[in-house]
Coordinates of C-alpha atoms in Angstrom, one line a residue:
X1 CA 26.1 -5.1 5.1
X2 CA 25.5 -2.7 2.2
X3 CA 27.7 0.4 2.1
X4 CA 25.4 2.7 0.2
X5 CA 21.7 2.4 -0.7
X6 CA 20.0 4.5 -3.3
X7 CA 16.3 5.2 -2.4
X8 CA 14.4 5.3 -5.7
X9 CA 11.4 7.1 -4.2
X10 CA 10.4 10.4 -2.5
X11 CA 8.3 11.8 0.4
X12 CA 7.7 10.1 3.7
X13 CA 8.8 6.6 2.6
X14 CA 12.2 7.9 1.5
X15 CA 12.5 9.5 4.9
X16 CA 11.5 6.3 6.6
X17 CA 14.1 4.2 4.7
X18 CA 16.8 6.8 5.5
X19 CA 16.0 6.4 9.2
X20 CA 16.7 2.7 9.3
X21 CA 19.7 3.0 7.1
X22 CA 21.2 5.5 9.6
X23 CA 20.6 3.0 12.4
X24 CA 22.4 0.3 10.4
X25 CA 25.3 2.6 9.5
X26 CA 24.5 2.6 5.8
X27 CA 25.0 5.7 3.7
X28 CA 21.9 6.9 1.7
X29 CA 21.6 8.3 -1.8
X30 CA 18.5 10.4 -2.5
X31 CA 17.1 11.3 -5.9
X32 CA 14.8 14.2 -6.6
X33 CA 12.8 15.8 -9.3
X34 CA 12.6 19.5 -10.2
X35 CA 9.6 19.9 -7.8
X36 CA 11.3 18.1 -5.0
X37 CA 14.7 19.8 -4.9
X38 CA 14.1 21.3 -1.5
X39 CA 12.1 18.5 0.2
X40 CA 13.0 16.8 3.4
X41 CA 14.2 13.5 2.0
X42 CA 16.8 15.4 -0.1
X43 CA 18.1 17.2 3.0
X44 CA 18.3 14.0 5.1
X45 CA 20.1 11.8 2.5
X46 CA 23.9 11.7 2.7
X47 CA 24.0 12.4 -1.0
X48 CA 21.2 13.6 -3.4
X49 CA 21.0 13.7 -7.2
X50 CA 18.7 15.5 -9.6
X51 CA 17.0 13.0 -11.9
X52 CA 14.6 15.0 -14.1
X53 CA 11.5 17.1 -14.4
X54 CA 8.6 17.3 -12.0
X55 CA 6.4 14.7 -13.7
X56 CA 7.0 11.2 -12.5
X57 CA 7.6 10.0 -16.1
X58 CA 10.5 12.5 -16.3
X59 CA 12.1 11.5 -13.0
X60 CA 10.9 8.9 -10.5
X61 CA 9.9 6.5 -13.3
X62 CA 13.0 7.1 -15.4
X63 CA 14.7 3.8 -15.0
X64 CA 17.7 4.6 -17.1
X65 CA 18.4 7.8 -15.2
X66 CA 18.1 6.2 -11.8
X67 CA 20.5 3.4 -12.7
X68 CA 22.9 6.0 -14.1
X69 CA 22.9 7.9 -10.8
X70 CA 23.2 4.7 -8.8
X71 CA 26.4 3.8 -10.7
X72 CA 27.8 7.3 -10.4
X73 CA 27.2 7.4 -6.7
X74 CA 28.6 3.9 -6.3
X75 CA 25.4 2.4 -4.7
X76 CA 25.5 -1.3 -4.0
X77 CA 21.7 -1.6 -3.5
X78 CA 18.5 0.2 -4.4
X79 CA 15.4 0.4 -2.2
X80 CA 12.3 1.1 -4.3
X81 CA 9.9 2.0 -1.4
X82 CA 6.3 1.6 -2.4
X83 CA 4.5 2.8 -5.6
X84 CA 6.5 4.2 -8.5
X85 CA 9.0 1.5 -9.6
X86 CA 8.6 -0.8 -6.6
X87 CA 6.7 -3.4 -8.5
X88 CA 8.3 -2.9 -11.9
X89 CA 10.0 -6.0 -13.1
X90 CA 12.0 -4.2 -15.7
X91 CA 13.5 -1.9 -13.0
X92 CA 14.5 -5.0 -10.9
X93 CA 16.1 -6.5 -14.0
X94 CA 17.9 -3.2 -14.8
X95 CA 19.3 -3.2 -11.2
X96 CA 20.5 -6.8 -11.7
X97 CA 22.2 -6.0 -15.0
X98 CA 24.0 -3.1 -13.4
X99 CA 25.3 -5.3 -10.6
X100 CA 23.2 -3.4 -8.0
X101 CA 21.1 -5.4 -5.5
X102 CA 17.3 -4.7 -5.8
X103 CA 15.8 -4.7 -2.3
X104 CA 12.8 -6.9 -3.1
X105 CA 11.8 -10.1 -4.7
X106 CA 13.1 -11.4 -8.0
X107 CA 12.0 -9.8 -11.3
X108 CA 10.3 -13.0 -12.3
X109 CA 8.1 -13.1 -9.2
X110 CA 7.3 -9.4 -9.5
X111 CA 6.2 -10.0 -13.1
X112 CA 4.1 -13.0 -12.2
X113 CA 2.2 -11.2 -9.4
X114 CA 2.0 -7.9 -11.2
X115 CA -0.4 -9.3 -13.7
X116 CA -3.6 -9.9 -11.8
X117 CA -4.8 -12.5 -14.2
X118 CA -1.6 -14.6 -14.1
X119 CA -1.6 -14.2 -10.3
X120 CA -5.1 -15.6 -10.0
X121 CA -4.0 -18.6 -12.2
X122 CA -0.9 -19.2 -10.0
X123 CA -3.0 -19.1 -6.8
X124 CA -5.5 -21.6 -8.2
X125 CA -2.6 -23.9 -9.0
X126 CA -1.3 -23.5 -5.4
X127 CA -4.7 -24.3 -3.9
X128 CA -5.4 -20.8 -2.7
X129 CA -9.1 -19.8 -2.9
X130 CA -9.8 -16.9 -5.3
X131 CA -12.9 -14.8 -6.1
X132 CA -14.8 -16.5 -9.0
X133 CA -13.9 -14.7 -12.2
X134 CA -12.4 -14.8 -15.7
X135 CA -9.2 -16.8 -16.3
X136 CA -8.0 -14.8 -19.3
X137 CA -8.2 -11.1 -20.5
X138 CA -11.5 -9.7 -21.8
X139 CA -10.8 -8.3 -25.2
X140 CA -13.7 -5.9 -25.7
X141 CA -17.1 -4.7 -24.5
X142 CA -19.1 -7.4 -26.4
X143 CA -17.1 -10.2 -24.8
X144 CA -17.4 -8.6 -21.4
X145 CA -21.2 -8.5 -21.7
X146 CA -21.4 -12.1 -22.7
X147 CA -19.2 -13.3 -19.8
X148 CA -21.1 -11.1 -17.3
X149 CA -24.4 -12.6 -18.3
X150 CA -23.1 -16.0 -17.3
X151 CA -21.5 -14.7 -14.0
X152 CA -24.5 -12.7 -12.9
X153 CA -24.4 -9.1 -11.6
X154 CA -23.0 -7.4 -9.6
X155 CA -19.5 -7.9 -10.8
X156 CA -16.1 -6.2 -10.5
X157 CA -14.4 -4.8 -13.6
X158 CA -10.7 -4.8 -13.0
X159 CA -7.4 -3.8 -14.8
X160 CA -5.0 -6.8 -14.9
X161 CA -2.0 -4.5 -14.3
X162 CA -3.9 -2.2 -11.9
X163 CA -3.0 -1.0 -8.4
X164 CA -3.9 1.7 -5.9
X165 CA -7.6 1.3 -6.7
X166 CA -7.1 2.5 -10.3
X167 CA -9.0 0.6 -13.0
X168 CA -11.6 -0.9 -10.6
X169 CA -15.4 -0.5 -11.0
X170 CA -18.4 -2.2 -9.4
X171 CA -20.8 -3.0 -12.2
X172 CA -24.5 -3.5 -11.4
X173 CA -26.0 -4.2 -14.8
X174 CA -25.3 -4.5 -18.5
X175 CA -25.8 -0.8 -19.3
X176 CA -23.1 0.1 -16.8
X177 CA -20.7 -2.4 -18.2
X178 CA -21.2 -1.1 -21.7
X179 CA -20.6 2.4 -20.5
X180 CA -17.5 1.8 -18.4
X181 CA -15.6 -1.0 -20.0
X182 CA -13.9 1.0 -22.7
X183 CA -13.1 4.0 -20.5
X184 CA -11.5 1.7 -17.8
X185 CA -9.5 0.0 -20.5
X186 CA -8.2 3.3 -21.8
X187 CA -7.4 4.4 -18.2
X188 CA -5.5 1.2 -17.6
X189 CA -3.5 1.7 -20.8
X190 CA -2.6 5.3 -19.7
X191 CA -1.6 4.4 -16.2
X192 CA 0.0 1.0 -16.6
X193 CA 0.7 0.6 -20.4
X194 CA -1.5 -2.4 -20.3
X195 CA -5.2 -2.4 -21.2
X196 CA -6.0 -6.0 -20.2
X197 CA -9.2 -6.2 -18.2
X198 CA -10.9 -9.0 -16.4
X199 CA -14.1 -9.7 -14.4
X200 CA -14.7 -11.0 -10.9
X201 CA -17.8 -11.8 -9.0
X202 CA -18.6 -9.0 -6.5
X203 CA -18.4 -10.1 -2.9
X204 CA -21.1 -8.3 -0.9
X205 CA -19.9 -6.3 2.2
X206 CA -16.4 -7.9 2.5
X207 CA -13.5 -7.0 4.8
X208 CA -10.2 -6.2 3.1
X209 CA -7.6 -8.2 5.1
X210 CA -3.9 -8.5 4.3
X211 CA -1.2 -10.7 5.7
X212 CA 2.4 -9.4 6.0
X213 CA 5.1 -12.0 5.2
X214 CA 8.9 -12.1 5.3
X215 CA 10.9 -14.7 3.4
X216 CA 14.6 -15.3 3.0
X217 CA 16.6 -17.0 0.3
X218 CA 16.9 -20.2 2.3
X219 CA 13.2 -21.3 2.2
X220 CA 12.3 -19.7 5.5
X221 CA 8.9 -17.9 5.4
X222 CA 7.0 -16.3 8.3
X223 CA 3.9 -14.1 8.7
X224 CA 3.7 -11.1 10.9
X225 CA 0.0 -11.3 11.5
X226 CA -2.7 -9.4 9.6
X227 CA -4.0 -5.9 8.9
X228 CA -7.6 -4.7 8.4
X229 CA -7.7 -2.2 5.5
X230 CA -11.4 -2.1 5.1
X231 CA -11.8 1.7 5.7
X232 CA -11.2 2.9 2.2
X233 CA -12.7 5.3 -0.3
X234 CA -12.8 4.5 -4.0
X235 CA -10.6 1.4 -3.3
X236 CA -7.9 3.7 -1.7
X237 CA -7.1 2.9 1.9
X238 CA -7.7 5.7 4.5
X239 CA -7.3 3.9 7.9
X240 CA -5.6 0.6 8.6
X241 CA -5.5 -1.4 11.8
X242 CA -3.6 -4.4 13.1
X243 CA -4.7 -6.9 14.1
X244 CA -8.1 -7.5 12.5
X245 CA -10.3 -7.9 15.6
X246 CA -13.4 -9.4 13.9
X247 CA -11.6 -12.5 12.7
X248 CA -12.3 -15.8 14.5
X249 CA -9.2 -17.8 15.5
X250 CA -10.0 -20.4 12.9
X251 CA -10.2 -17.8 10.1
X252 CA -7.1 -16.1 11.2
X253 CA -5.1 -19.3 11.2
X254 CA -6.5 -20.1 7.7
X255 CA -5.5 -16.6 6.5
X256 CA -1.9 -16.6 7.7
X257 CA -1.3 -20.2 6.7
X258 CA -2.7 -19.6 3.2
X259 CA -0.5 -16.5 2.9
X260 CA 2.6 -18.6 3.7
X261 CA 1.5 -21.3 1.4
X262 CA 1.1 -18.8 -1.4
X263 CA 4.5 -17.2 -0.8
X264 CA 6.3 -20.6 -0.6
X265 CA 4.7 -21.7 -3.9
X266 CA 6.3 -18.7 -5.6
X267 CA 9.6 -19.2 -3.9
X268 CA 9.1 -15.6 -2.7
X269 CA 11.9 -13.6 -1.0
X270 CA 11.9 -10.4 1.0
X271 CA 8.8 -8.6 2.4
X272 CA 5.5 -9.0 0.7
X273 CA 1.8 -8.8 1.4
X274 CA -1.0 -11.2 0.5
X275 CA -4.3 -9.4 0.3
X276 CA -7.7 -11.2 0.8
X277 CA -11.4 -10.4 0.8
X278 CA -13.1 -12.0 3.8
X279 CA -16.9 -12.4 3.5
X280 CA -19.5 -11.8 6.1
X281 CA -19.5 -15.5 7.0
X282 CA -15.6 -15.4 7.1
X283 CA -14.9 -17.2 3.8
X284 CA -11.6 -16.0 2.4
X285 CA -10.6 -15.2 -1.2
X286 CA -7.2 -14.2 -2.6
X287 CA -7.3 -10.6 -3.9
X288 CA -3.7 -9.8 -4.9
X289 CA -0.1 -9.9 -3.8
X290 CA 1.9 -6.7 -3.3
X291 CA 5.6 -7.5 -3.9
X292 CA 6.9 -4.6 -1.9
X293 CA 6.7 -2.7 1.4
X294 CA 3.2 -1.4 2.1
X295 CA 2.2 2.1 3.0
X296 CA 0.7 0.7 6.2
X297 CA 3.7 -1.3 7.3
X298 CA 4.2 0.7 10.5
X299 CA 1.2 -0.8 12.3
X300 CA 2.7 -4.2 11.8
X301 CA 6.0 -2.9 13.2
X302 CA 4.1 -1.5 16.2
X303 CA 2.4 -4.8 17.2
X304 CA 5.4 -7.0 16.5
X305 CA 8.4 -4.7 17.4
X306 CA 10.1 -5.7 14.1
X307 CA 11.6 -3.1 11.7
X308 CA 10.4 -4.3 8.3
X309 CA 12.8 -2.1 6.4
X310 CA 15.7 -3.5 8.3
X311 CA 14.5 -7.0 7.6
X312 CA 14.2 -6.2 3.9
X313 CA 17.8 -4.9 3.8
X314 CA 19.1 -7.9 5.7
X315 CA 17.3 -10.4 3.4
X316 CA 18.5 -8.6 0.3
X317 CA 22.0 -8.9 1.6
X318 CA 21.6 -12.7 1.8
X319 CA 21.1 -13.0 5.5
X320 CA 18.8 -15.6 7.0
X321 CA 15.7 -14.6 8.8
X322 CA 16.5 -13.7 12.4
X323 CA 13.0 -14.8 13.6
X324 CA 11.1 -18.1 13.8
X325 CA 7.3 -18.0 13.6
X326 CA 6.9 -18.7 17.3
X327 CA 9.0 -15.5 18.0
X328 CA 6.4 -13.3 16.3
X329 CA 4.0 -12.1 19.1
X330 CA 1.1 -9.8 18.5
X331 CA 1.0 -7.2 21.3
X332 CA -1.7 -4.5 21.5
X333 CA -3.6 -2.8 18.7
X334 CA -2.3 -0.2 16.2
X335 CA -4.1 2.2 13.9
X336 CA -2.7 4.2 11.1
X337 CA -4.4 7.2 9.4
X338 CA -3.2 8.6 6.2
X339 CA -2.9 12.4 6.1
X340 CA -3.8 13.8 2.7
X341 CA -3.5 17.3 1.3
X342 CA -7.1 17.5 0.1
X343 CA -10.3 19.4 0.7
X344 CA -12.3 17.5 3.3
X345 CA -15.6 18.4 1.6
X346 CA -14.8 17.9 -2.1
X347 CA -11.8 15.5 -1.7
X348 CA -9.9 17.5 -4.3
X349 CA -6.2 17.9 -3.9
X350 CA -5.0 21.0 -2.0
X351 CA -1.5 22.0 -3.1
X352 CA 0.2 25.0 -1.4
X353 CA 2.8 26.0 1.2
X354 CA 2.6 24.6 4.7
X355 CA 2.9 27.6 7.1
X356 CA 2.7 25.8 10.4
X357 CA 2.4 22.2 11.7
X358 CA 1.3 21.2 15.2
X359 CA 1.9 17.5 15.9
X360 CA 0.4 15.6 18.8
X361 CA 3.1 14.0 20.9
X362 CA 3.1 10.9 23.2
X363 CA 4.7 7.6 23.9
X364 CA 2.3 5.7 21.7
X365 CA 2.0 8.2 18.9
X366 CA 4.2 7.8 15.9
X367 CA 4.6 10.1 12.8
X368 CA 5.9 9.3 9.4
X369 CA 6.3 12.6 7.6
X370 CA 8.3 14.3 4.9
X371 CA 7.0 17.8 5.5
X372 CA 7.9 20.7 7.8
X373 CA 7.1 24.3 8.1
X374 CA 7.6 25.9 4.7
X375 CA 7.2 22.7 2.7
X376 CA 5.6 23.2 -0.7
X377 CA 2.9 20.6 -1.6
X378 CA 2.9 20.4 -5.4
X379 CA 0.2 19.0 -7.7
X380 CA 2.5 16.5 -9.3
X381 CA 2.3 13.6 -6.9
X382 CA 0.0 11.6 -4.7
X383 CA -1.6 14.0 -2.1
X384 CA -0.6 11.8 0.9
X385 CA 1.8 13.9 2.9
X386 CA 2.2 11.7 6.0
X387 CA 0.8 9.1 8.3
X388 CA 0.1 9.0 12.0
X389 CA 0.2 5.7 13.9
X390 CA -1.2 5.2 17.4
X391 CA -1.1 2.1 19.6
X392 CA -3.1 1.0 22.6
X393 CA -3.4 -2.1 24.7
X394 CA -6.5 -2.9 22.8
X395 CA -8.7 -1.4 20.0
X396 CA -10.9 0.8 22.3
X397 CA -7.7 2.3 23.9
X398 CA -6.2 2.9 20.4
X399 CA -9.3 4.6 19.1
X400 CA -9.4 6.8 22.2
X401 CA -5.8 7.9 21.7
X402 CA -6.5 8.4 17.9
X403 CA -9.3 10.8 18.7
X404 CA -7.2 12.8 21.1
X405 CA -4.3 13.0 18.7
X406 CA -6.4 14.1 15.8
X407 CA -7.8 16.9 17.9
X408 CA -4.3 18.2 18.5
X409 CA -3.1 17.7 14.9
X410 CA -2.9 20.9 13.0
X411 CA -1.6 21.8 9.5
X412 CA -2.0 25.4 8.3
X413 CA -1.6 26.8 4.8
X414 CA -3.3 23.9 3.0
X415 CA -6.5 21.9 3.5
X416 CA -6.2 18.3 4.8
X417 CA -8.4 15.3 5.4
X418 CA -8.0 15.6 9.2
X419 CA -11.7 16.6 9.7
X420 CA -12.7 13.5 7.7
X421 CA -10.5 11.3 9.9
X422 CA -12.0 12.8 13.0
X423 CA -15.5 12.1 11.8
X424 CA -14.6 8.5 10.9
X425 CA -13.0 7.8 14.3
X426 CA -16.1 8.9 16.1
X427 CA -18.6 7.1 14.0
X428 CA -20.4 4.4 15.9
X429 CA -19.8 1.7 13.3
X430 CA -16.1 2.4 13.3
X431 CA -16.0 2.4 17.1
X432 CA -17.8 -1.0 17.2
X433 CA -15.6 -2.5 14.5
X434 CA -18.4 -2.9 12.0
X435 CA -16.4 -1.8 9.0
X436 CA -16.6 -3.3 5.6
X437 CA -15.2 -2.0 2.3
X438 CA -18.5 -0.3 1.8
X439 CA -18.4 1.7 5.0
X440 CA -17.1 5.0 3.5
X441 CA -19.5 4.7 0.5
X442 CA -22.6 4.2 2.6
X443 CA -21.8 6.4 5.6
X444 CA -19.9 9.2 4.0
X445 CA -21.2 9.3 0.4
X446 CA -22.4 12.9 0.9
X447 CA -19.9 15.7 1.3
X448 CA -18.1 15.8 4.7
X449 CA -19.0 18.4 7.3
X450 CA -15.8 20.5 7.6
X451 CA -14.7 21.5 11.1
X452 CA -12.6 24.3 9.5
X453 CA -9.3 22.7 10.6

């Protein structure tokens, strides 16, 4: 097993990785920016090193500095977590050149799947159904207009290198396309250093369903069932569930088998997620592949009993999968809510100092946090400050526990989206499982009613 793992990340995911490493007897190396020098992941790591200024470009995206620290601390592996450098092929290559194991797939696979246009081509070659759309980058607004005329509106305008909902727009007519193409292209260049854009046919009222896979270096690939991530705002997930209760057995089998087929065609290794859109009549379309651990991985752990971070580490070390497909049983229903430091009415970020936290407790309540009393929430990073996961014997029981837990959840000193989550969990459509990716837009488009929490 690895001796020391450097965690090239921050916040709750860094704390999460430290927890599993401790259980495996692996020493951890934390890295931190100027803004994070007193955060929980720094305190919990066995060693911690300063890597730069508060902005991510100065620290958490500084490949050269992170590799330098990994060598200095004698790390034999690096876990990238999610976001930041987790899907950066150049970072994976830099780890390899330094003789340090990158806990994830090969740089070649990361690069292939990181470019959405190339990923679509690969899926077509593998026989995986995709949303109809362009096969090569759209160079400018004029070309986009001509292509859109042939496709028919509405369409999706997407950044080829995009992620996290950035660079995605629903376009209803030619005027909107002319207005938004150049601005989205510039935004993509700023966020991803890649301005390539493409168009997809817009699927009306779909569900966003993803399949978790694990694959070792010996050709063994398994799925760990699916997650429903349809409750999202501006393409950012807010609540995730496992399993997806609306799927028919036939559609579920098609999804998981298609995901395994896609992973095998790439000779994929480690943990990964194949994301799909599922239409109202349960047609499936490949959306993208995330070549990393997902934010919502805990709900899969809850229904399968498998520690995904541990499996990532074991696979990276060269071990064979410890499970066969028939070993992976789906038990109960799990729901994860993302806790954001944001105003529940305006949705604007709410930096500040946390003066008090009251967490709900119970056997089937799990918290993933990197905050405590006195924690300072800065404006430099994503406003997600934690996650709460609940589990029930079935979906109604999980929702009932979620409501109770949210009532007990208190964070003072900053504003959070807890009132928003309380409203969603009590909404009739949510309770009945009638959730599509348009749910938040249609039901909560106006400012939220704040409960004052």
